Every structure is written in C-alpha cells, then in structure tokens.
XYZ file of C-alpha atoms in Angstrom:
212
model
C 38.914 18.951 49.852
C 39.923 19.331 46.391
C 39.888 15.952 45.851
C 37.219 15.009 47.485
C 35.667 18.696 45.170
C 37.513 16.557 41.764
C 36.242 13.118 42.836
C 32.231 14.548 43.107
C 32.674 16.320 39.838
C 33.990 13.249 37.537
C 30.942 10.915 39.876
C 28.493 13.655 38.606
C 29.772 13.674 35.308
C 29.804 9.554 35.256
C 26.150 9.767 36.507
C 25.281 12.230 33.495
C 26.505 10.103 31.018
C 25.197 7.214 32.265
C 21.987 9.035 32.075
C 22.446 10.118 28.688
C 23.370 6.418 27.715
C 20.294 5.162 29.274
C 18.224 7.397 27.165
C 19.644 6.442 23.781
C 19.369 3.076 25.222
C 14.989 3.507 25.236
C 15.227 5.362 22.877
C 16.302 2.471 20.241
C 14.984 0.361 22.145
C 11.189 1.819 21.038
C 12.780 2.959 17.684
C 13.275 -1.327 17.006
C 9.603 -1.331 19.101
C 7.777 0.696 16.084
C 9.630 -1.131 13.795
C 8.587 -4.185 14.716
C 5.085 -3.310 15.303
C 5.236 -1.379 11.395
C 6.437 -5.168 10.040
C 4.020 -6.805 12.452
C 0.964 -4.449 10.610
C 2.040 -4.839 7.276
C 2.241 -8.958 7.814
C -1.317 -8.443 8.929
C -2.573 -6.925 6.820
C -1.037 -9.104 3.220
C -1.791 -11.304 4.754
C -5.762 -9.983 5.563
C -5.930 -8.511 2.011
C -4.011 -12.263 0.273
C -7.171 -14.410 2.785
C -9.102 -11.673 0.382
C -8.599 -12.714 -2.687
C -8.721 -16.327 -2.260
C -12.157 -15.749 -0.925
C -13.144 -13.761 -4.124
C -11.824 -16.610 -6.745
C -13.640 -18.605 -5.580
C -16.415 -17.462 -4.954
C -16.104 -15.873 -8.968
C -15.952 -19.200 -9.682
C -18.566 -20.354 -8.928
C -20.126 -17.325 -11.244
C -18.897 -17.858 -14.356
C -19.220 -14.769 -16.582
C -21.069 -15.048 -20.094
C -19.152 -15.947 -23.034
C -17.453 -12.174 -24.478
C -17.862 -10.239 -21.299
C -14.343 -9.803 -20.725
C -11.246 -8.127 -22.280
C -8.479 -10.318 -21.323
C -5.169 -7.820 -19.296
C -2.867 -9.898 -21.234
C -4.511 -8.393 -24.456
C -3.535 -4.502 -23.369
C -0.206 -4.794 -21.766
C 1.984 -2.186 -22.340
C -1.261 -0.281 -23.705
C -3.450 0.492 -20.023
C -3.227 3.646 -18.785
C -2.547 5.014 -14.903
C -6.422 4.598 -13.352
C -5.507 8.096 -11.326
C -3.697 11.705 -12.350
C 0.147 12.140 -9.982
C 3.046 10.647 -9.574
C 4.165 6.988 -8.215
C 6.017 7.547 -5.285
C 6.710 3.406 -3.909
C 7.384 1.366 -7.008
C 6.388 -2.327 -7.022
C 9.001 -4.121 -4.705
C 10.178 -1.087 -2.368
C 11.155 -1.715 0.675
C 9.125 -1.577 3.983
C 9.377 -1.796 7.228
C 13.188 -0.893 7.730
C 13.294 -3.660 3.758
C 12.034 -7.125 5.887
C 8.715 -6.306 3.301
C 8.712 -5.363 0.054
C 5.654 -3.028 -1.097
C 2.883 -6.303 -3.557
C 2.229 -2.513 -5.145
C 2.320 1.008 -6.296
C 1.480 3.871 -4.329
C 0.824 7.107 -6.894
C 0.874 10.654 -4.982
C -2.226 12.566 -5.814
C -4.662 15.714 -4.623
C -7.601 14.488 -2.270
C -11.189 13.283 -3.979
C -9.058 12.737 -7.496
C -10.897 10.911 -9.988
C -9.694 6.589 -10.044
C -10.969 4.760 -12.939
C -10.483 0.967 -13.880
C -7.932 -0.577 -15.894
C -10.027 -2.635 -18.384
C -13.087 -3.541 -18.974
C -14.430 -5.766 -16.086
C -16.718 -6.987 -13.066
C -16.624 -5.557 -9.572
C -15.804 -8.338 -6.864
C -15.190 -6.015 -4.045
C -16.212 -2.758 -2.990
C -15.757 -2.383 0.897
C -13.451 -1.161 3.710
C -10.820 -3.420 4.393
C -7.869 -2.817 7.339
C -4.698 -1.160 6.107
C -6.210 -0.788 2.536
C -8.983 2.172 3.411
C -11.904 1.550 0.796
C -11.054 -0.542 -1.862
C -12.320 -1.869 -5.278
C -11.052 -5.026 -6.536
C -12.567 -5.533 -10.041
C -12.204 -8.482 -12.126
C -10.713 -8.942 -15.079
C -10.931 -13.150 -16.307
C -8.385 -15.073 -16.857
C -7.232 -14.515 -12.930
C -6.506 -11.105 -13.783
C -7.810 -8.749 -10.640
C -6.790 -4.556 -10.484
C -6.981 -3.696 -6.921
C -7.404 -0.107 -6.229
C -6.986 0.989 -2.603
C -6.808 4.284 0.438
C -10.386 5.518 -1.557
C -12.173 8.977 0.387
C -15.539 7.237 -1.831
C -16.510 4.383 -3.824
C -19.458 4.327 -7.160
C -19.407 0.925 -7.105
C -21.063 -1.878 -6.211
C -20.214 -5.573 -6.046
C -21.412 -7.188 -9.552
C -21.671 -3.860 -11.215
C -19.875 -4.294 -14.769
C -17.848 -1.163 -15.637
C -15.668 -0.002 -18.833
C -12.496 0.577 -19.085
C -11.525 4.147 -18.481
C -14.600 4.634 -16.113
C -14.633 6.550 -12.824
C -14.922 3.988 -10.205
C -13.755 5.486 -6.963
C -12.686 8.908 -5.670
C -8.762 8.642 -4.068
C -7.824 9.980 -0.643
C -5.976 8.858 2.305
C -8.267 6.963 4.088
C -6.495 3.545 5.607
C -3.208 4.244 6.034
C -0.957 6.861 4.270
C -0.652 11.094 5.626
C -0.738 11.600 2.078
C -3.767 11.498 -0.459
C -3.137 8.951 -2.950
C -4.281 5.962 -4.942
C -2.858 2.122 -3.877
C -3.029 0.218 -7.065
C -2.046 -3.496 -7.048
C -2.311 -6.258 -9.730
C -2.795 -9.377 -9.562
C -2.738 -12.801 -11.671
C -4.201 -16.511 -10.149
C -3.691 -14.750 -6.247
C -0.301 -13.269 -7.076
C 0.343 -9.738 -7.174
C 3.368 -8.947 -10.068
C 4.852 -5.669 -11.030
C 2.660 -3.934 -12.937
C 5.134 -1.116 -14.576
C 5.863 -3.389 -17.853
C 1.429 -3.142 -18.677
C 0.778 0.447 -18.572
C 1.686 3.245 -20.882
C 4.151 5.832 -20.048
C 3.546 7.742 -16.757
C 0.578 8.705 -14.667
C -1.161 12.039 -16.408
C 0.582 15.419 -14.262
C -2.048 16.859 -11.514
C -2.543 19.686 -13.188
C -3.962 17.792 -16.807
C -5.741 15.799 -14.247
C -7.766 18.461 -13.719
C -8.272 19.580 -17.817
C-alpha cells in the first residue's frame, strides 16, 4: 500500500512537472510568434515608407523648384534645431525586434499636442496617414535631402506648400504605434536614411522650455 501511494504521488508530481513544462513551452512559442510578428510588421512599415519616398523622389524630379527656393540642409549641418521639445528615447541605429532591425530615425518623447517645427526651409512633399508612422509630414529640402516627421496628431500643412525654417508644421502625439506621446524623426539624402545626431545643435529643448 505504501509503495502504491508513493508511486501515485510520484506520478502526480511528474504530471505537474509536465504541465509546467508544457506551459513554459507554450509561453516561449507565443513570445517567438510575437517577436516574429513584430519583426514582420516593422519590415513591412519600412518597406512601405521606402516605396513612398521613392515615388516622391520621382514626382519631385518632375516639378523642379524655382532657382534659390531651397536652402540646403547641408549648409546647416551642426546648426539645426530639434523640431520638438522633449527627450530622445530611441536613437538612430537602436536595436528593434529583438535586435534583428535597427531604427532608421529617432523618437523624441514629448507631450501630446506639442508643436512640431520644420528643421529647414522646404516644400511639403507628403502630408497624410501612413501605416506604422501615423500622420506623417515629409518636407523636401532640395539637393536630395528630406525630413520626415511621424506619429503626429494633427498636420497643419498640405502637399505643395512651402515652409520656412522653424515654421509650425504639425502637432505631435502617438497616432500610429508607440504608446508614449512623441515624434518620430528621420533625415534622408538621396532616399536613404542617415544618422541625424551630428546635424543638430545640442539636445532637444526641455518640455518646460517648450511651454515657455
């Protein structure tokens, strides 16, 4: 009888351990699926944006600006002002999707509805919703340079409008992905994103300074 009871207890413990292992395995499989889904989503978002930028480049080539209309961003390298007050919480090249992708822009945490200003003079090439980037504003600065402002709550400019350096262009929020209010910023040349860090003077203004 003692052996029978011991064997039964052993079987019950074994069954519990097996259930526990099955639970852990199921959890790991779900985490793997979530990571694969995140990776696939980010890849699709990047591809969607790349195709948009390519089509804009072709369209802009057919509509040349008047002579002297642009002020190239190249002349402002190291002197640019950040478009919104806040704090950079994701830098260019930061790992995403468990390290399988790297960020092509920066994410600046800010308050909902914060003013977003153009970093340089240019012409609005895109102002609409894009999956993965929310309400997106793209400004063409000439010489192949573009600035992209994503995750906005409102857009104040329309395609074809000219904006001056520092002019209000949008209001930031979390309209397309991240839960934390902020602005997604990309700089591109010849359609390719590049690290904007050395192009700006100092850090973004503090939120307190942005309210003053």
